[in-house]
Short mmCIF file of C-alpha atoms in Angstrom, two decimals:
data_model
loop_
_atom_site.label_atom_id
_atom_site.label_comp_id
_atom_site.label_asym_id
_atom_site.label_seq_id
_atom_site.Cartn_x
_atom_site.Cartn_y
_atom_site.Cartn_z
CA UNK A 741 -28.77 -6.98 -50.31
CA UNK A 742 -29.57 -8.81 -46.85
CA UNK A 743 -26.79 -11.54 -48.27
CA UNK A 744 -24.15 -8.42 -48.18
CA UNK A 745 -25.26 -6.81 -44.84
CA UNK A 746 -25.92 -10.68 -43.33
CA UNK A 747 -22.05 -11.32 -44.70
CA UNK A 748 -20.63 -7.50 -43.29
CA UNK A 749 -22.53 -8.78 -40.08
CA UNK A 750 -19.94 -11.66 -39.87
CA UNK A 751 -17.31 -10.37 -40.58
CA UNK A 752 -17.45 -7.66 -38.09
CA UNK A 753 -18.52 -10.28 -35.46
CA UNK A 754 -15.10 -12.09 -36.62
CA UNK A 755 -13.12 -9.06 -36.35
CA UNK A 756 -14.24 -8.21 -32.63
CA UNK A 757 -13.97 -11.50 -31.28
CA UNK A 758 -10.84 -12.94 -32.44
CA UNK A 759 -8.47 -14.00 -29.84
CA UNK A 760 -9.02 -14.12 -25.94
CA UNK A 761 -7.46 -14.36 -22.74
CA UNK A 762 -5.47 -17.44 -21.71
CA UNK A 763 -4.45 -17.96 -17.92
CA UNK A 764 -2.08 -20.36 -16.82
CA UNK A 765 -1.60 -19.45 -13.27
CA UNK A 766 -4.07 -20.17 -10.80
CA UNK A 767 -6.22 -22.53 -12.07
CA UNK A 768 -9.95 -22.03 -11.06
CA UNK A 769 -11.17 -24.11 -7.48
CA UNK A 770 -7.50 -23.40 -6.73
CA UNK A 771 -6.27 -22.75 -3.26
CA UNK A 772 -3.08 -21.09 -2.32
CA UNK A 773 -1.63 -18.38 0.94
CA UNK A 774 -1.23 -15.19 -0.67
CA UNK A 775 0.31 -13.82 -2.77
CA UNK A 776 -1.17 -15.47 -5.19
CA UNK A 777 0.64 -16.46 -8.74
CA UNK A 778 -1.02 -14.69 -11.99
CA UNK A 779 0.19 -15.99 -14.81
CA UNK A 780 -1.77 -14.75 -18.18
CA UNK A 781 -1.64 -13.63 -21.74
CA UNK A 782 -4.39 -11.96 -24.26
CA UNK A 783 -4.42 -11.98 -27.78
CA UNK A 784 -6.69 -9.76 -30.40
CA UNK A 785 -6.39 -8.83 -33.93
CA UNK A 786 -5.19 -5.38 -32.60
CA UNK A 787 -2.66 -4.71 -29.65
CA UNK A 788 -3.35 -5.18 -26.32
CA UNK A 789 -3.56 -2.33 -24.20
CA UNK A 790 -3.50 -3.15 -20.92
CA UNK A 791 -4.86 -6.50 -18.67
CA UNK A 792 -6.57 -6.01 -15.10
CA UNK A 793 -7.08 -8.73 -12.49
CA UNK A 794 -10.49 -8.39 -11.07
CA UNK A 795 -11.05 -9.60 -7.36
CA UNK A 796 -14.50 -9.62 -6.21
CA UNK A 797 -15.32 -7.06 -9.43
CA UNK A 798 -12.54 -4.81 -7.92
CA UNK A 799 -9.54 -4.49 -9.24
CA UNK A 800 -6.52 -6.31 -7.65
CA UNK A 801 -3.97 -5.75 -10.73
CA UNK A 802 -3.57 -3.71 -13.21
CA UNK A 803 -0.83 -3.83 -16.19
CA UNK A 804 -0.58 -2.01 -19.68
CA UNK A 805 0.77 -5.11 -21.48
CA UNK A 806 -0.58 -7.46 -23.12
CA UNK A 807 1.13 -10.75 -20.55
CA UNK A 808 1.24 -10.69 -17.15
CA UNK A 809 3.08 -12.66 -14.37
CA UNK A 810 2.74 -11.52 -11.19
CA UNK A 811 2.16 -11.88 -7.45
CA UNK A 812 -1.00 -10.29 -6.22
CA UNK A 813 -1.53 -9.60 -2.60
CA UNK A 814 -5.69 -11.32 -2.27
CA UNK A 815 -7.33 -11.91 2.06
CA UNK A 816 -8.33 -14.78 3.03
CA UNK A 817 -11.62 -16.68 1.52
CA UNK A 818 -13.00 -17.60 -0.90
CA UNK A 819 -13.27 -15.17 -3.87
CA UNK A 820 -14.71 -14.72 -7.55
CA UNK A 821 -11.76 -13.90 -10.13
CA UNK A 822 -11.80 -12.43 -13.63
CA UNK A 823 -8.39 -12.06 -15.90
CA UNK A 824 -9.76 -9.00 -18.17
CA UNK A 825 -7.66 -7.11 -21.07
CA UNK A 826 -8.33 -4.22 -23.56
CA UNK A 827 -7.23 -3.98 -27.03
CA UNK A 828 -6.01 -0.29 -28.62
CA UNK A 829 -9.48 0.02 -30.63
CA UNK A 830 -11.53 -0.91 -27.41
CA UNK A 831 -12.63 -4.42 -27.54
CA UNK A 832 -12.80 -6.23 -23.84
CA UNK A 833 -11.60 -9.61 -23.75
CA UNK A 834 -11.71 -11.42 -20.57
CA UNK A 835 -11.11 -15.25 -19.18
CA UNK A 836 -13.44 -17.36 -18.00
CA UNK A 837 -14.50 -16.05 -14.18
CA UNK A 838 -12.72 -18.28 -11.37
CA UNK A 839 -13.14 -19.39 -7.69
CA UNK A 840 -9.86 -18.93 -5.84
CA UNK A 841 -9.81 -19.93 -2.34
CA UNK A 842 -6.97 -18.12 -0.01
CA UNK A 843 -5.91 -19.19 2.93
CA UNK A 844 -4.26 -17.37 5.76
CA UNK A 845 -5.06 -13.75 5.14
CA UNK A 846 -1.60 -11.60 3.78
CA UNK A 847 1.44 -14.11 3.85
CA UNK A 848 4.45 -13.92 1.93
CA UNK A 849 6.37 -16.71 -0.01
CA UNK A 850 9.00 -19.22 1.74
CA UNK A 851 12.49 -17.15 1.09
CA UNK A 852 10.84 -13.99 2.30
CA UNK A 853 12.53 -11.71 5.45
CA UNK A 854 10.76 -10.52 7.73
CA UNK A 855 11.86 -7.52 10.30
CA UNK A 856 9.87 -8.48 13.41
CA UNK A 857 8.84 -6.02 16.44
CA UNK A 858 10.26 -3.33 14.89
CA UNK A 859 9.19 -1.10 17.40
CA UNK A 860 11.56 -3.11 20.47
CA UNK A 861 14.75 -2.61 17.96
CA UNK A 862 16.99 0.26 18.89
CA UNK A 863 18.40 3.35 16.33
CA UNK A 864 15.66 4.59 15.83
CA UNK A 865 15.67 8.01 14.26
CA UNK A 866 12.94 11.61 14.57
CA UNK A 867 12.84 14.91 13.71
CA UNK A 868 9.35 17.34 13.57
CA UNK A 869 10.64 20.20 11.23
CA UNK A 870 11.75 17.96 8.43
CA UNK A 871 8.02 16.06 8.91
CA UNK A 872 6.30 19.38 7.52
CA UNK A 873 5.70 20.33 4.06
CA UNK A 874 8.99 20.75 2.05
CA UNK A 875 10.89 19.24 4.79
CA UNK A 876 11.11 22.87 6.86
CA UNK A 877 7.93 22.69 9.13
CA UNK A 878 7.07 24.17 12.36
CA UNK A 879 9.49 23.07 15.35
CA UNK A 880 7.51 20.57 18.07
CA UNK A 881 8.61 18.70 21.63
CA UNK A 882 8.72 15.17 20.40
CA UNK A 883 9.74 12.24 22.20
CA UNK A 884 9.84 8.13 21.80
CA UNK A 885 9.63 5.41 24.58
CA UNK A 886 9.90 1.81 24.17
CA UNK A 887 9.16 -0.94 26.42
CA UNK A 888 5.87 0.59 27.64
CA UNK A 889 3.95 -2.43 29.30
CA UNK A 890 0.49 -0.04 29.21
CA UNK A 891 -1.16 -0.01 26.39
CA UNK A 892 0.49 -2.82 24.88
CA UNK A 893 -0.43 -6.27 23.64
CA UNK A 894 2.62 -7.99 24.45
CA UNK A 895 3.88 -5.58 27.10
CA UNK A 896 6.28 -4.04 24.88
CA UNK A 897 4.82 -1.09 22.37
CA UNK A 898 6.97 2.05 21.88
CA UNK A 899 4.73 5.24 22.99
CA UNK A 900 5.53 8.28 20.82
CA UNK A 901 4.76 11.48 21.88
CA UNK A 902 4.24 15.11 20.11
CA UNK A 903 3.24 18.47 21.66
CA UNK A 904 4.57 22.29 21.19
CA UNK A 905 2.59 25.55 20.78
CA UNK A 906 2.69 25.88 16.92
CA UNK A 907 -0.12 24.89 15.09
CA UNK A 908 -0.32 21.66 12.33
CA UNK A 909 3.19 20.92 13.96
CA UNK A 910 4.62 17.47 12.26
CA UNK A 911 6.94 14.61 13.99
CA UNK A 912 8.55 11.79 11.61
CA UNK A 913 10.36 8.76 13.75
CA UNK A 914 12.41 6.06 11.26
CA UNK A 915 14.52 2.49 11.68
CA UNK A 916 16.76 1.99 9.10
CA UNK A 917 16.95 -1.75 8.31
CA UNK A 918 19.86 -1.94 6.26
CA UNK A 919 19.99 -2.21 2.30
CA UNK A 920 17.91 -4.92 0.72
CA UNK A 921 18.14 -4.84 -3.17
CA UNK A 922 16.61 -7.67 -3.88
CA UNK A 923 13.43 -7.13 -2.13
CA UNK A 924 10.83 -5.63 -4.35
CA UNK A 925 6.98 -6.77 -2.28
CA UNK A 926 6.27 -5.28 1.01
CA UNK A 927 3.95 -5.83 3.60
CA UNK A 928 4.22 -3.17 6.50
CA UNK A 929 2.28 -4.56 9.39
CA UNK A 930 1.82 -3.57 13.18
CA UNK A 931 -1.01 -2.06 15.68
CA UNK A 932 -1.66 1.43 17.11
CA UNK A 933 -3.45 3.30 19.78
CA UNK A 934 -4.53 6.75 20.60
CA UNK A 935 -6.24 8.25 23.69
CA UNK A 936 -7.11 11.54 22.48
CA UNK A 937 -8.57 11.25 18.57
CA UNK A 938 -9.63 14.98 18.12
CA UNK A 939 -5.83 15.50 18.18
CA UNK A 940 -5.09 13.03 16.18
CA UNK A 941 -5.13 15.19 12.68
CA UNK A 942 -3.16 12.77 10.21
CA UNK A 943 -1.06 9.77 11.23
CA UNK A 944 1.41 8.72 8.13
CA UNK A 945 3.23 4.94 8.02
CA UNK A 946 5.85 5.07 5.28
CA UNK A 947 8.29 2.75 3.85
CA UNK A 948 11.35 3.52 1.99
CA UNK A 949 13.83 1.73 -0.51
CA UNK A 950 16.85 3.50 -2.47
CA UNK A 951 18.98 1.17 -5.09
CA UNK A 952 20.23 2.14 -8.55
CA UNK A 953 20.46 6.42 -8.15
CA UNK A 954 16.53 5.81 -6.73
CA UNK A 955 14.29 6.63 -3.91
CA UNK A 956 11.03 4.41 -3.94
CA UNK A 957 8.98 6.37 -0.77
CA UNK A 958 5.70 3.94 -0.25
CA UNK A 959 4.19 6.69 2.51
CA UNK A 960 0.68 6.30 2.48
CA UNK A 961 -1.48 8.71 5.79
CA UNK A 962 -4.94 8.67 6.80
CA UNK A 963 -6.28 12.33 6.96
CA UNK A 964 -8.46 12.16 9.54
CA UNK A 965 -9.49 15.12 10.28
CA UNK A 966 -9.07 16.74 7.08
CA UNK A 967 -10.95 14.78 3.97
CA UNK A 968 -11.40 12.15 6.36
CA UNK A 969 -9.88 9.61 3.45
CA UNK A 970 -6.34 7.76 3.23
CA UNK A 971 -3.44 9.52 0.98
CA UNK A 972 -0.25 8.01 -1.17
CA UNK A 973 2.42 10.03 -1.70
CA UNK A 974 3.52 11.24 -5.38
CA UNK A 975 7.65 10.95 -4.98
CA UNK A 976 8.44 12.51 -8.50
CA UNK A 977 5.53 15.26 -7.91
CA UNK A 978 6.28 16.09 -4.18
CA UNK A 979 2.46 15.76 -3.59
CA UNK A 980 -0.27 13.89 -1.54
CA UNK A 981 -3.00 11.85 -3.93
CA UNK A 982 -5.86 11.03 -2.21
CA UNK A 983 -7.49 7.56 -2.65
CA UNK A 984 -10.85 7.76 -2.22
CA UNK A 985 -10.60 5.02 0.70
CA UNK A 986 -12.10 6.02 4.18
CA UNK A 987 -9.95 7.17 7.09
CA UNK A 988 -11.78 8.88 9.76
CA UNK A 989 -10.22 9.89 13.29
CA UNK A 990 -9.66 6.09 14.84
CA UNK A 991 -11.32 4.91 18.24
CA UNK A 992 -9.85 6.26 21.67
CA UNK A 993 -8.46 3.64 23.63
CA UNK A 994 -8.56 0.62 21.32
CA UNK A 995 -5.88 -1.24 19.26
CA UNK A 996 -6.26 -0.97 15.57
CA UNK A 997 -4.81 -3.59 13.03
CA UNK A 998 -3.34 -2.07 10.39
CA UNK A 999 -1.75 -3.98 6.92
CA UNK A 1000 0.09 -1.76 3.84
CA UNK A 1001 0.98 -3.95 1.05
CA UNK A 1002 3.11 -2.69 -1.45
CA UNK A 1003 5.53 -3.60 -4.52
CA UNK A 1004 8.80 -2.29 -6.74
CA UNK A 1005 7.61 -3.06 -10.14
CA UNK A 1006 8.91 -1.63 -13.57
CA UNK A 1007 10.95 1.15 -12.07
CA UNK A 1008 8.02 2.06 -9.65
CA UNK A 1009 5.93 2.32 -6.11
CA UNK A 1010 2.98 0.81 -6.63
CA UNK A 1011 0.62 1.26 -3.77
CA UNK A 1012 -1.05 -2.37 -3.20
CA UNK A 1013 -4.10 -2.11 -0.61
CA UNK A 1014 -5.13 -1.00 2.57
CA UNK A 1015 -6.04 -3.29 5.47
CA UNK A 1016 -7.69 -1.32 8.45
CA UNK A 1017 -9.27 -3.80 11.50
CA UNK A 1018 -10.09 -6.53 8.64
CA UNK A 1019 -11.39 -4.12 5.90
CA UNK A 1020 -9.34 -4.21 2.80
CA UNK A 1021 -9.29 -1.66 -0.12
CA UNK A 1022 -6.87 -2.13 -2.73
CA UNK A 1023 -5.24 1.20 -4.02
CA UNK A 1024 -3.49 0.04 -6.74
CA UNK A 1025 -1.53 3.32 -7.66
CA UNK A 1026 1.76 3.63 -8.95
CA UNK A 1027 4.51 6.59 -9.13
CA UNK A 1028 7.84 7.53 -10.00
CA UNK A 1029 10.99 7.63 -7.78
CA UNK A 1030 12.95 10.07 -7.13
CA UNK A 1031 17.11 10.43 -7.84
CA UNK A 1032 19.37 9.57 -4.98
CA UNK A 1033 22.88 8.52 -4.17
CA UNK A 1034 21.76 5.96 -1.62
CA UNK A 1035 21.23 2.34 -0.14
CA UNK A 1036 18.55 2.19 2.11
CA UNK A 1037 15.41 -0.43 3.39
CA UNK A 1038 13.57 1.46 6.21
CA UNK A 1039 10.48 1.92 7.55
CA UNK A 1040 8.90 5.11 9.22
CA UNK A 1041 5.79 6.63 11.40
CA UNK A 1042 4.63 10.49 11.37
CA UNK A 1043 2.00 11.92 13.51
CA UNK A 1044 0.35 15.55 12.53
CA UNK A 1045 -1.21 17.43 15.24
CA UNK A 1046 -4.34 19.73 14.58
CA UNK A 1047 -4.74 23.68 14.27
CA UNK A 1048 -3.72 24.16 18.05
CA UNK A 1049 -1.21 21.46 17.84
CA UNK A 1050 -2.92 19.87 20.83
CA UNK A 1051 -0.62 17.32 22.50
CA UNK A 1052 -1.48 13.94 21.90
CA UNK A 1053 0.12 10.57 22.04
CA UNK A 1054 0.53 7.17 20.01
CA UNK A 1055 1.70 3.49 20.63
CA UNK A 1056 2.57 1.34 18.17
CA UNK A 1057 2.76 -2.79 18.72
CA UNK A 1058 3.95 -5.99 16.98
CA UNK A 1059 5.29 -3.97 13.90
CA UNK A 1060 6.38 -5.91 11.35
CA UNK A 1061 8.23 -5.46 8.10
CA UNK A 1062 7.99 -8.89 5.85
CA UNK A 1063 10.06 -8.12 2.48
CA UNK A 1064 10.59 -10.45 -0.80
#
């Protein structure tokens, strides 16, 4: 009898632990910029459900295949790694942990573009009542003005301005960049500055690519004064999702560094991370276009005023669009 449950023992054992996860791409005491290259594969005796990448026991990546090969936006440092994967009946499988090393913060690869100070360019674009909800919100006295050489950090930010008597009034400003098909990573970077931050009651920075009949809308706000948290949008659902990540109101009279990192992958928006003054969260949410006869690359800035709509203002410095 203990032969039999001693044999049932090993073949269960067997059973669980065949097969493993293999990773080609980086190789552990690696260093690279970022992105940085995944490259792996898992294997079980039943199919593989999905495969994260774990960065610092959060996850960085996540796919529902059983390969992946991938660039995944990591900061700079030094920084433990784990390739993990499920199979369909449950079993975890994961890779050997690693020490990656990444150098110089967010970066992009060599044939990247980037759109620099795209707050200097001219054509830029606003409206307030298609800012509100279903694109007919309250009407507001909006305004934009470039070149301001106070507040700025390189004498040039663009100051834009919202005020009106109706309350939870909305203003959307956009620069259309021209199409860009091939780009499908996205790293929306630039600086802003309020005086007033009780006014301040959500402040949205979007980006937005149609190709192919589709609308990919990466717009991603930080509620402040509402669930104090930051948001993604939901294109195919026409709804806000929160994230869990902190937003509160930001700091009167002070520049704030802000990175968005996101990608274009199997047909949809996947919302990367976060970067707020050196703190980064990765989101890692994805959603579904929406259908459109268009060909577009742009990128966009919203400010929502509070129940009294009280005026406020906002300045926005070395914005930067870098696209690959």
């Amino acid at each position: 009898m203990k032969a039999v449950r001693l044999l049932a023992s090993l073949l269960s054992f067997s059973v669980l632990s065949f097969g493993g996860v293999s990773v080609s791409a980086p190789s552990n005491g690696s260093s690279s910029g970022s992105p940085v290259c995944f490259v792996a594969s898992a294997l079980s005796s039943h199919p593989i459900a999905a495969m994260s990448v774990y960065v610092d026991n959060k996850v960085a990546y996540k796919v529902n295949a059983g390969s992946m090969d991938t660039m995944v936006s990591i900061g700079s440092g030094s920084h433990y790694v784990v390739v993990q994967a499920w199979d369909t009946s449950g079993v975890v499988l994961k890779a050997a942990p690693m020490t990656v090393t990444v150098s110089g913060g967010t970066g992009a690869p060599p044939n990247s573009t980037t759109y620099s100070n795209v707050n200097q360019m001219t054509g830029w674009q606003w409206c307030d009542t298609c800012a509100g909800a279903g694109g007919s919100g309250p009407t507001a006295k909006i305004s934009m003005e470039q070149n301001i050489g106070n507040p700025a950090l390189d004498g040039q930010s663009a100051q834009f301005d919202m005020a009106g008597s109706k309350p939870y009034s909305s203003a959307i400003w956009w620069k259309q960049l021209g199409a860009n098909a091939n780009a499908s990573n996205f790293v929306y970077d630039l600086y802003f500055y309020v005086k007033n931050s009780s006014a301040v009651q959500a402040l949205e920075f979007d980006a937005n690519q149609s190709l192919n009949g589709k609308k990919y809308i990466f717009g991603t706000q930080c509620d402040a004064l509402g669930h104090h948290a930051w948001d993604v949008w939901d294109t195919a659902n026409a709804r806000w999702v929160q994230t869990g990540i902190a937003c509160s109101a930001p700091a009167a009279y002070s520049w704030n560094h802000l990175t968005l990192e996101f990608q274009r992958v199997n047909g949809q928006a996947k919302f990367v991370s976060v970067t707020l003054n050196g703190s980064k969260s990765y989101i890692n949410k994805v959603f579904w276009p929406e259908s459109i006869n268009a060909q577009e690359l742009n990128v966009a800035f919203q400010m929502d005023g509070n129940s009294s709509n009280t005026p406020y203002s906002t300045w926005l410095d070395k914005v930067n669009f870098t696209v690959w």
